[in-house]
Amino acid sequence: MKKTPALTETTTCTNTVPATHTRAVVLIIDALRFDFVSPNPQTPPSPYHHNILTLPQELTKARPRHSFIFNAYSDPPTTTLQRIKGLTTGSLPTFVDLGNNFGASSIEEDSIIKQLGLANKTAAFMGDDTWMSVFPDSFEISFPYDSFNVEDLHTVDEGVIKHLFPLLEDPTKPFDFLVGHFLGVDHVGHRVGPDHPSMKTKLEQMNDVLGRVVDLLDDKTLLVVLGDHGMDRTGDHGGDGEHETSSALWIYSKGPELSRDAPPSGLLQYTTFPGASLPHRSVQQIDILPTISLLLGLPIPFNNLGTVIPELFWRNSRLLEALKLNAFQIRDYLKAYRDSASGGELDGYWDELQRAWDVTLCKKCNTEDTLIKLTNYNRVALSTCRALWAQFNPLRMAFGLAVLGVGFIATWSLYMGLSSAKYEWNAYLSSQLPNCMRGIAGGAVVGLLLFIGLEEKLEGIDALDCILFAAPIFSSLALMISSPPPILASIRSLPIPLVLHTVAFFSNSFTFWEDRLVLYLGLTSIVPFVLTGIKAPTTRLRYRILGFSLLYAVCVRLMAISTVCREEQQPYCHVTFYASSTLPTPPLPVSRSELGLAQTFIPVILRPALLAGSGFWLLEWLDSANVLGDEGWTPLLRTARTWLARGSFTLVFFVGGALWYLIPLCLHFDKSQAKQVKVLGFANAYGSSYLLLWTLAFALVYNASQLSAQIALGLGALALVSFLEVVDGVRDVRYMEQVFASATPSAVLQQQPNPAVDQSPPVRFADIIPVALLGLQMFFATGHQSTISSIQWKAGFILTPTASYMFAPITVVLNSFGPLLLAGLAAPLLALWNRPPMMASVPGRENTKPELDVKVKGETTVAVIGMMLYYTSLLIGSAVSAAVLRRHLMVWKVFAPRFMAGVAGVLFVDLAALIGFCIGFSRITSKITFLFQGTS
């Protein structure tokens, strides 16, 4: 997607209309949604945020020519930095700019702040320090406050109040333009949502502040009150939902009238807020910029795409003058844009723009027609730029999809090859690695030659793009040619749940309801195991497989009760994620492997860490819900919970991690009998030790998750261990079936190895699917969706009471993608669970020295690659759907966010799986080899 072009030209002409005011006070109440000030809120009204901030509607009713309320559309992404840019420059930030919200850079293009400086006017600021990042040297008076501490509901607002009123009371009026940015409403929304007593308290405070401001205004000062964006039903924002893009705008003139009567209806637009019974006057939020500029007698900034608000100029011939200046300014901007390096993008739209401009030059049209034509030109320009900056580079998209598709097929070839290699997995990898490296080298050369030969035709593609495309393509092709996947075997092993899950992304409805789809696929994926259990040859195996399958299904179904709702799921979805006040408890171990390290690890590391994690969120709830009734407890509660979280993370990551790395095995040696040593825990030496590593990651994710999510995580852990027992039981059934089908079935009774039978049935892709789906089920059950607004930002304040750029991203990632990390880290368990260390020779090389469980190493590799394949397939499905449906109305609401979630899923699952294999599995095998072979 394209970024908004920022032209550095500045409006230097002095053409404007006579100013109605000499000063302006602009008060931004962050996240002030339109219905918070609307005289006709939704039905039934909320007692916490409707009809609380009533001053705007009271003054509008009493002085309709002086006071105006609008539903202002805030262009997504609805994040503060992007909205500040839109408000001050009149431009359209896109989703590509979203990442800048955490690393703001100064605005170089023309803005109202720059125009104030050119006019030698004084600008003052107080509040959200984001303004100082984008306008570092523009305010003669400034009082910035930290903006990222959502736990603090009052400091920023009290700071604004502290510095605002002395300036208003100063008879010399030492400012011409004053910006006050309140954050309390936004922080209440993030912390407890809009339907909470804290929101009512904060809106009452804002109503009182506005009342005092109005009392102190003189007749020459214009008051503008607005929200930079709205908030969704949970209090978050960032996306393009109606609640997020509907912001409040109130403009009030204590002195001169702004309008004589209603302007022509052809100039006005109306929007009905969700749930409201009546439509209300609506504008684009960027319309504020040209409107304020002309009311103050300033030129309109060069990059503006907004249109002056008609009501505020409907007196004498001022509206016609204002719209002409506005249209000429936009025309000049489009001409400069077309002459710039990126101007070729406008060629396909220029004829339409020119036709819209030509009709504005009509000399025989009456005033009303001219006003409508000028407004229409401005809106055509705005819609053109919106469409233009939402364009994609099809060639780059094709490159990316080709790399994903060919890479997936090559990885499937690798998966099938390793599955067939069995004991000789090491030799197989050794033979394929050189081919892949030669493919990378050859592909890089071909990519460079491709660029040199086709440079003129590869618009928007550079040499590095060609190399990054060709190198992985040729490497994948080399693997596919040297080890082609068996077509028939691949078709037979084609996982139907994966296919259904992947193609579901082409439907916006299935994408909306992916949480329900994952539940269905997860429960369906266990059916083959149940059928195997029913046919098990022994009663014990039958009860074991069916019992643990039932436990897995019950846990998954209970997890699905916890959910947050997407906007598109309304009214058929009800939020249950925040409903539970029950504290979760860690699941009891199912497999009896609690010896060795586990005897110390569980009571000293795991249990205290889980209790501390629950304790942190319990204290957070006591604080946010004001259960103790006295705000004097707040400092103590925040200090206590912060240190509790720090202690828990330190205990798990440093103490637990070091202990596991030094002594990873869960084995106990019983020397009570003379000349005999019993090794207890031997049957699950690999699995139990690796499970302890998994619980370290589980404890970190658990600590970063809210109370309701902790219950879901506990159920997920129990479901995982249950499924591992199911897989092991089915593996026993498969082994017995193979023995019975062999020439020596008595080997089962004699407990003697049969050389004709594989002693360890391999991991199948069907074994991987339920664990992969379990990771997604935990993702949804912990209060997440594939939407930006479902990110739980409060997780960024677990380790520190204020925003820390070192720790906040870590805890937010653990909270958001921790379930997927756990799924990736669990992949090796499918190959390791209930696998004792066994000495074996590679078939065909019996004369060589036996190796310790040579096959389990290959199967662990297969399990890890299989987990990567599942999430890569989901990424391909979401990427292809986003590319094919890029002109769909819901591309930014549905398909693009799911694609971004798919990218994050692959990154975190692959990272966790590699950590599990390269660190966890390697450490365990080295210790077991040292112990049982006497070598390091």
Short mmCIF file of N, CA and C in Angstrom, two decimals, residues 166-283:
data_model
loop_
_atom_site.label_atom_id
_atom_site.label_comp_id
_atom_site.label_asym_id
_atom_site.label_seq_id
_atom_site.Cartn_x
_atom_site.Cartn_y
_atom_site.Cartn_z
N PRO A 166 -4.83 29.83 33.85
CA PRO A 166 -4.04 31.06 33.99
C PRO A 166 -3.87 31.82 32.67
N LEU A 167 -3.73 31.09 31.55
CA LEU A 167 -3.60 31.77 30.26
C LEU A 167 -4.91 32.44 29.86
N LEU A 168 -6.03 31.75 30.13
CA LEU A 168 -7.33 32.34 29.78
C LEU A 168 -7.66 33.54 30.67
N GLU A 169 -7.20 33.49 31.91
CA GLU A 169 -7.49 34.57 32.85
C GLU A 169 -6.56 35.76 32.66
N ASP A 170 -5.43 35.55 32.00
CA ASP A 170 -4.46 36.62 31.78
C ASP A 170 -5.08 37.70 30.88
N PRO A 171 -5.20 38.92 31.36
CA PRO A 171 -5.84 39.97 30.54
C PRO A 171 -5.06 40.31 29.28
N THR A 172 -3.75 40.03 29.27
CA THR A 172 -2.96 40.33 28.07
C THR A 172 -3.14 39.29 26.97
N LYS A 173 -3.76 38.15 27.31
CA LYS A 173 -3.98 37.06 26.35
C LYS A 173 -2.68 36.78 25.57
N PRO A 174 -1.70 36.11 26.22
CA PRO A 174 -0.38 35.94 25.60
C PRO A 174 -0.33 34.84 24.54
N PHE A 175 -1.44 34.52 23.94
CA PHE A 175 -1.47 33.48 22.90
C PHE A 175 -2.44 33.90 21.81
N ASP A 176 -2.20 33.38 20.61
CA ASP A 176 -3.15 33.53 19.51
C ASP A 176 -3.83 32.21 19.17
N PHE A 177 -3.15 31.12 19.50
CA PHE A 177 -3.68 29.79 19.19
C PHE A 177 -3.26 28.86 20.33
N LEU A 178 -4.25 28.31 21.01
CA LEU A 178 -3.96 27.48 22.19
C LEU A 178 -4.50 26.07 21.96
N VAL A 179 -3.65 25.07 22.18
CA VAL A 179 -4.05 23.67 22.06
C VAL A 179 -3.94 23.02 23.43
N GLY A 180 -5.04 22.46 23.90
CA GLY A 180 -5.04 21.68 25.13
C GLY A 180 -5.52 20.26 24.82
N HIS A 181 -4.69 19.28 25.11
CA HIS A 181 -5.01 17.89 24.74
C HIS A 181 -5.19 17.05 26.00
N PHE A 182 -6.46 16.76 26.34
CA PHE A 182 -6.80 15.94 27.50
C PHE A 182 -6.73 14.45 27.13
N LEU A 183 -6.31 13.62 28.08
CA LEU A 183 -6.15 12.19 27.81
C LEU A 183 -7.00 11.29 28.71
N GLY A 184 -7.67 11.87 29.70
CA GLY A 184 -8.35 11.04 30.68
C GLY A 184 -9.43 10.15 30.10
N VAL A 185 -10.25 10.68 29.19
CA VAL A 185 -11.33 9.88 28.60
C VAL A 185 -10.76 8.68 27.85
N ASP A 186 -9.71 8.92 27.09
CA ASP A 186 -9.05 7.83 26.35
C ASP A 186 -8.50 6.78 27.30
N HIS A 187 -7.86 7.20 28.37
CA HIS A 187 -7.27 6.25 29.30
C HIS A 187 -8.33 5.46 30.05
N VAL A 188 -9.43 6.11 30.40
CA VAL A 188 -10.53 5.36 31.03
C VAL A 188 -11.04 4.29 30.07
N GLY A 189 -11.19 4.65 28.79
CA GLY A 189 -11.65 3.69 27.81
C GLY A 189 -10.72 2.50 27.70
N HIS A 190 -9.41 2.75 27.62
CA HIS A 190 -8.45 1.65 27.52
C HIS A 190 -8.47 0.79 28.78
N ARG A 191 -8.67 1.41 29.91
CA ARG A 191 -8.53 0.70 31.17
C ARG A 191 -9.77 -0.08 31.55
N VAL A 192 -10.93 0.55 31.48
CA VAL A 192 -12.15 -0.12 31.96
C VAL A 192 -13.30 -0.06 30.96
N GLY A 193 -13.12 0.62 29.82
CA GLY A 193 -14.19 0.70 28.83
C GLY A 193 -15.12 1.88 29.09
N PRO A 194 -16.00 2.18 28.12
CA PRO A 194 -16.87 3.36 28.27
C PRO A 194 -18.02 3.16 29.26
N ASP A 195 -18.42 1.93 29.49
CA ASP A 195 -19.55 1.67 30.39
C ASP A 195 -19.05 1.40 31.80
N HIS A 196 -18.54 2.43 32.43
CA HIS A 196 -17.94 2.28 33.76
C HIS A 196 -18.11 3.61 34.50
N PRO A 197 -18.32 3.57 35.80
CA PRO A 197 -18.47 4.82 36.56
C PRO A 197 -17.31 5.80 36.37
N SER A 198 -16.10 5.27 36.12
CA SER A 198 -14.95 6.17 35.91
C SER A 198 -15.14 7.04 34.68
N MET A 199 -15.83 6.52 33.67
CA MET A 199 -16.07 7.32 32.48
C MET A 199 -17.05 8.45 32.80
N LYS A 200 -18.05 8.16 33.58
CA LYS A 200 -18.99 9.21 33.97
C LYS A 200 -18.29 10.31 34.76
N THR A 201 -17.42 9.90 35.68
CA THR A 201 -16.68 10.88 36.48
C THR A 201 -15.80 11.75 35.59
N LYS A 202 -15.14 11.13 34.62
CA LYS A 202 -14.24 11.88 33.76
C LYS A 202 -15.01 12.83 32.85
N LEU A 203 -16.14 12.40 32.30
CA LEU A 203 -16.94 13.28 31.44
C LEU A 203 -17.55 14.42 32.24
N GLU A 204 -17.92 14.16 33.48
CA GLU A 204 -18.40 15.26 34.33
C GLU A 204 -17.30 16.29 34.56
N GLN A 205 -16.07 15.82 34.74
CA GLN A 205 -14.96 16.74 34.91
C GLN A 205 -14.76 17.58 33.64
N MET A 206 -14.83 16.93 32.47
CA MET A 206 -14.67 17.66 31.21
C MET A 206 -15.80 18.68 31.02
N ASN A 207 -17.00 18.33 31.43
CA ASN A 207 -18.12 19.26 31.31
C ASN A 207 -17.89 20.50 32.18
N ASP A 208 -17.37 20.28 33.38
CA ASP A 208 -17.06 21.41 34.26
C ASP A 208 -15.95 22.27 33.67
N VAL A 209 -14.93 21.63 33.11
CA VAL A 209 -13.82 22.37 32.50
C VAL A 209 -14.33 23.23 31.35
N LEU A 210 -15.16 22.65 30.48
CA LEU A 210 -15.69 23.43 29.35
C LEU A 210 -16.55 24.60 29.83
N GLY A 211 -17.31 24.39 30.90
CA GLY A 211 -18.10 25.48 31.45
C GLY A 211 -17.23 26.63 31.90
N ARG A 212 -16.14 26.32 32.59
CA ARG A 212 -15.23 27.38 33.03
C ARG A 212 -14.57 28.07 31.85
N VAL A 213 -14.21 27.29 30.81
CA VAL A 213 -13.57 27.87 29.63
C VAL A 213 -14.52 28.85 28.95
N VAL A 214 -15.76 28.44 28.78
CA VAL A 214 -16.75 29.32 28.13
C VAL A 214 -16.92 30.62 28.92
N ASP A 215 -16.93 30.52 30.23
CA ASP A 215 -17.07 31.72 31.06
C ASP A 215 -15.91 32.68 30.87
N LEU A 216 -14.71 32.14 30.61
CA LEU A 216 -13.51 32.97 30.49
C LEU A 216 -13.24 33.46 29.07
N LEU A 217 -13.97 32.95 28.09
CA LEU A 217 -13.74 33.37 26.71
C LEU A 217 -14.14 34.83 26.51
N ASP A 218 -13.38 35.52 25.66
CA ASP A 218 -13.84 36.83 25.23
C ASP A 218 -14.48 36.70 23.85
N ASP A 219 -15.03 37.77 23.36
CA ASP A 219 -15.78 37.71 22.11
C ASP A 219 -14.89 37.47 20.89
N LYS A 220 -13.58 37.67 21.05
CA LYS A 220 -12.68 37.51 19.91
C LYS A 220 -12.06 36.12 19.83
N THR A 221 -12.42 35.24 20.75
CA THR A 221 -11.80 33.91 20.81
C THR A 221 -12.79 32.84 20.37
N LEU A 222 -12.36 32.01 19.43
CA LEU A 222 -13.16 30.88 18.93
C LEU A 222 -12.83 29.64 19.75
N LEU A 223 -13.83 28.90 20.16
CA LEU A 223 -13.62 27.66 20.92
C LEU A 223 -13.93 26.47 20.01
N VAL A 224 -12.97 25.54 19.94
CA VAL A 224 -13.15 24.29 19.18
C VAL A 224 -12.86 23.13 20.12
N VAL A 225 -13.83 22.27 20.30
CA VAL A 225 -13.68 21.09 21.15
C VAL A 225 -13.92 19.86 20.28
N LEU A 226 -13.03 18.91 20.35
CA LEU A 226 -13.18 17.74 19.50
C LEU A 226 -12.50 16.52 20.11
N GLY A 227 -12.91 15.37 19.63
CA GLY A 227 -12.18 14.13 19.90
C GLY A 227 -11.31 13.82 18.69
N ASP A 228 -10.09 13.37 18.92
CA ASP A 228 -9.25 13.04 17.77
C ASP A 228 -9.72 11.77 17.08
N HIS A 229 -10.46 10.95 17.80
CA HIS A 229 -11.06 9.73 17.26
C HIS A 229 -12.10 9.26 18.27
N GLY A 230 -12.79 8.18 17.98
CA GLY A 230 -13.73 7.62 18.94
C GLY A 230 -13.13 6.44 19.67
N MET A 231 -13.99 5.54 20.13
CA MET A 231 -13.54 4.30 20.76
C MET A 231 -14.60 3.24 20.52
N ASP A 232 -14.17 1.98 20.49
CA ASP A 232 -15.14 0.92 20.29
C ASP A 232 -15.83 0.57 21.60
N ARG A 233 -16.62 -0.49 21.60
CA ARG A 233 -17.42 -0.82 22.78
C ARG A 233 -16.56 -1.22 23.97
N THR A 234 -15.32 -1.64 23.71
CA THR A 234 -14.44 -2.03 24.80
C THR A 234 -13.51 -0.90 25.23
N GLY A 235 -13.58 0.24 24.54
CA GLY A 235 -12.75 1.40 24.91
C GLY A 235 -11.47 1.52 24.12
N ASP A 236 -11.25 0.65 23.13
CA ASP A 236 -10.02 0.70 22.35
C ASP A 236 -10.28 1.37 21.00
N HIS A 237 -9.22 1.58 20.25
CA HIS A 237 -9.34 2.24 18.94
C HIS A 237 -8.12 1.91 18.13
N GLY A 238 -8.09 2.38 16.89
CA GLY A 238 -6.98 2.11 15.99
C GLY A 238 -7.46 1.65 14.62
N GLY A 239 -8.64 1.04 14.56
CA GLY A 239 -9.16 0.52 13.31
C GLY A 239 -10.12 1.48 12.64
N ASP A 240 -11.03 0.91 11.84
CA ASP A 240 -11.94 1.76 11.06
C ASP A 240 -13.40 1.44 11.36
N GLY A 241 -13.70 0.92 12.55
CA GLY A 241 -15.08 0.69 12.95
C GLY A 241 -15.83 2.01 13.12
N GLU A 242 -17.15 1.94 13.02
CA GLU A 242 -17.96 3.17 13.10
C GLU A 242 -17.78 3.87 14.44
N HIS A 243 -17.67 3.12 15.51
CA HIS A 243 -17.49 3.74 16.82
C HIS A 243 -16.12 4.40 16.93
N GLU A 244 -15.13 3.87 16.22
CA GLU A 244 -13.78 4.41 16.29
C GLU A 244 -13.61 5.65 15.42
N THR A 245 -14.32 5.70 14.30
CA THR A 245 -14.17 6.83 13.38
C THR A 245 -15.16 7.96 13.65
N SER A 246 -16.13 7.74 14.52
CA SER A 246 -17.13 8.78 14.83
C SER A 246 -16.65 9.61 16.02
N SER A 247 -16.09 10.77 15.75
CA SER A 247 -15.58 11.63 16.81
C SER A 247 -16.47 12.86 16.94
N ALA A 248 -16.45 13.44 18.12
CA ALA A 248 -17.26 14.63 18.39
C ALA A 248 -16.54 15.89 17.92
N LEU A 249 -17.30 16.86 17.45
CA LEU A 249 -16.76 18.18 17.10
C LEU A 249 -17.78 19.23 17.52
N TRP A 250 -17.34 20.15 18.36
CA TRP A 250 -18.18 21.26 18.82
C TRP A 250 -17.44 22.57 18.58
N ILE A 251 -18.05 23.48 17.86
CA ILE A 251 -17.46 24.79 17.58
C ILE A 251 -18.39 25.86 18.15
N TYR A 252 -17.79 26.79 18.93
CA TYR A 252 -18.60 27.78 19.64
C TYR A 252 -17.96 29.16 19.53
N SER A 253 -18.77 30.11 19.18
CA SER A 253 -18.33 31.51 19.12
C SER A 253 -19.15 32.29 20.14
N LYS A 254 -18.48 32.81 21.14
CA LYS A 254 -19.18 33.59 22.16
C LYS A 254 -19.56 34.97 21.64
N GLY A 255 -18.77 35.44 20.67
CA GLY A 255 -19.01 36.78 20.15
C GLY A 255 -19.85 36.78 18.88
N PRO A 256 -19.22 36.98 17.71
CA PRO A 256 -19.99 37.13 16.47
C PRO A 256 -20.72 35.85 16.06
N GLU A 257 -21.84 36.05 15.40
CA GLU A 257 -22.57 34.91 14.85
C GLU A 257 -21.75 34.28 13.72
N LEU A 258 -21.79 32.96 13.65
CA LEU A 258 -21.09 32.27 12.58
C LEU A 258 -22.01 31.98 11.41
N SER A 259 -23.32 31.96 11.65
CA SER A 259 -24.27 31.65 10.59
C SER A 259 -25.56 32.43 10.81
N ARG A 260 -26.19 32.82 9.73
CA ARG A 260 -27.45 33.55 9.81
C ARG A 260 -28.64 32.59 9.80
N ASP A 261 -28.60 31.59 8.92
CA ASP A 261 -29.64 30.57 8.87
C ASP A 261 -29.02 29.32 8.22
N ALA A 262 -29.84 28.36 7.85
CA ALA A 262 -29.34 27.10 7.32
C ALA A 262 -28.83 27.27 5.89
N PRO A 263 -27.63 26.78 5.56
CA PRO A 263 -27.12 26.84 4.19
C PRO A 263 -27.90 25.87 3.29
N PRO A 264 -27.68 25.90 1.99
CA PRO A 264 -28.39 25.00 1.07
C PRO A 264 -28.20 23.53 1.46
N SER A 265 -29.27 22.77 1.38
CA SER A 265 -29.23 21.37 1.81
C SER A 265 -28.29 20.54 0.96
N GLY A 266 -28.05 20.97 -0.28
CA GLY A 266 -27.14 20.22 -1.14
C GLY A 266 -25.71 20.22 -0.67
N LEU A 267 -25.38 21.09 0.30
CA LEU A 267 -24.02 21.16 0.83
C LEU A 267 -23.84 20.32 2.10
N LEU A 268 -24.92 19.79 2.62
CA LEU A 268 -24.89 19.17 3.94
C LEU A 268 -25.02 17.66 3.84
N GLN A 269 -24.32 16.97 4.72
CA GLN A 269 -24.40 15.51 4.83
C GLN A 269 -24.82 15.14 6.24
N TYR A 270 -25.56 14.02 6.34
CA TYR A 270 -26.04 13.55 7.63
C TYR A 270 -25.69 12.08 7.81
N THR A 271 -25.40 11.71 9.05
CA THR A 271 -25.04 10.33 9.39
C THR A 271 -25.80 9.93 10.64
N THR A 272 -26.25 8.69 10.67
CA THR A 272 -26.91 8.16 11.86
C THR A 272 -25.92 7.31 12.64
N PHE A 273 -25.65 7.71 13.86
CA PHE A 273 -24.72 6.95 14.71
C PHE A 273 -25.35 5.60 15.04
N PRO A 274 -24.54 4.52 15.10
CA PRO A 274 -25.09 3.19 15.39
C PRO A 274 -25.95 3.18 16.66
N GLY A 275 -27.19 2.75 16.50
CA GLY A 275 -28.10 2.67 17.64
C GLY A 275 -28.93 3.90 17.87
N ALA A 276 -28.59 5.02 17.21
CA ALA A 276 -29.36 6.26 17.38
C ALA A 276 -30.60 6.23 16.48
N SER A 277 -31.59 7.01 16.87
CA SER A 277 -32.85 7.02 16.12
C SER A 277 -32.90 8.12 15.07
N LEU A 278 -32.06 9.15 15.21
CA LEU A 278 -32.10 10.28 14.30
C LEU A 278 -30.73 10.52 13.67
N PRO A 279 -30.69 10.94 12.40
CA PRO A 279 -29.40 11.30 11.80
C PRO A 279 -28.92 12.64 12.34
N HIS A 280 -27.62 12.87 12.23
CA HIS A 280 -27.05 14.14 12.71
C HIS A 280 -26.08 14.66 11.66
N ARG A 281 -25.89 15.95 11.68
CA ARG A 281 -25.00 16.62 10.73
C ARG A 281 -23.59 16.05 10.88
N SER A 282 -23.00 15.68 9.74
CA SER A 282 -21.67 15.06 9.77
C SER A 282 -20.72 15.80 8.84
N VAL A 283 -19.45 15.77 9.18
CA VAL A 283 -18.39 16.37 8.37
C VAL A 283 -17.20 15.42 8.39
#
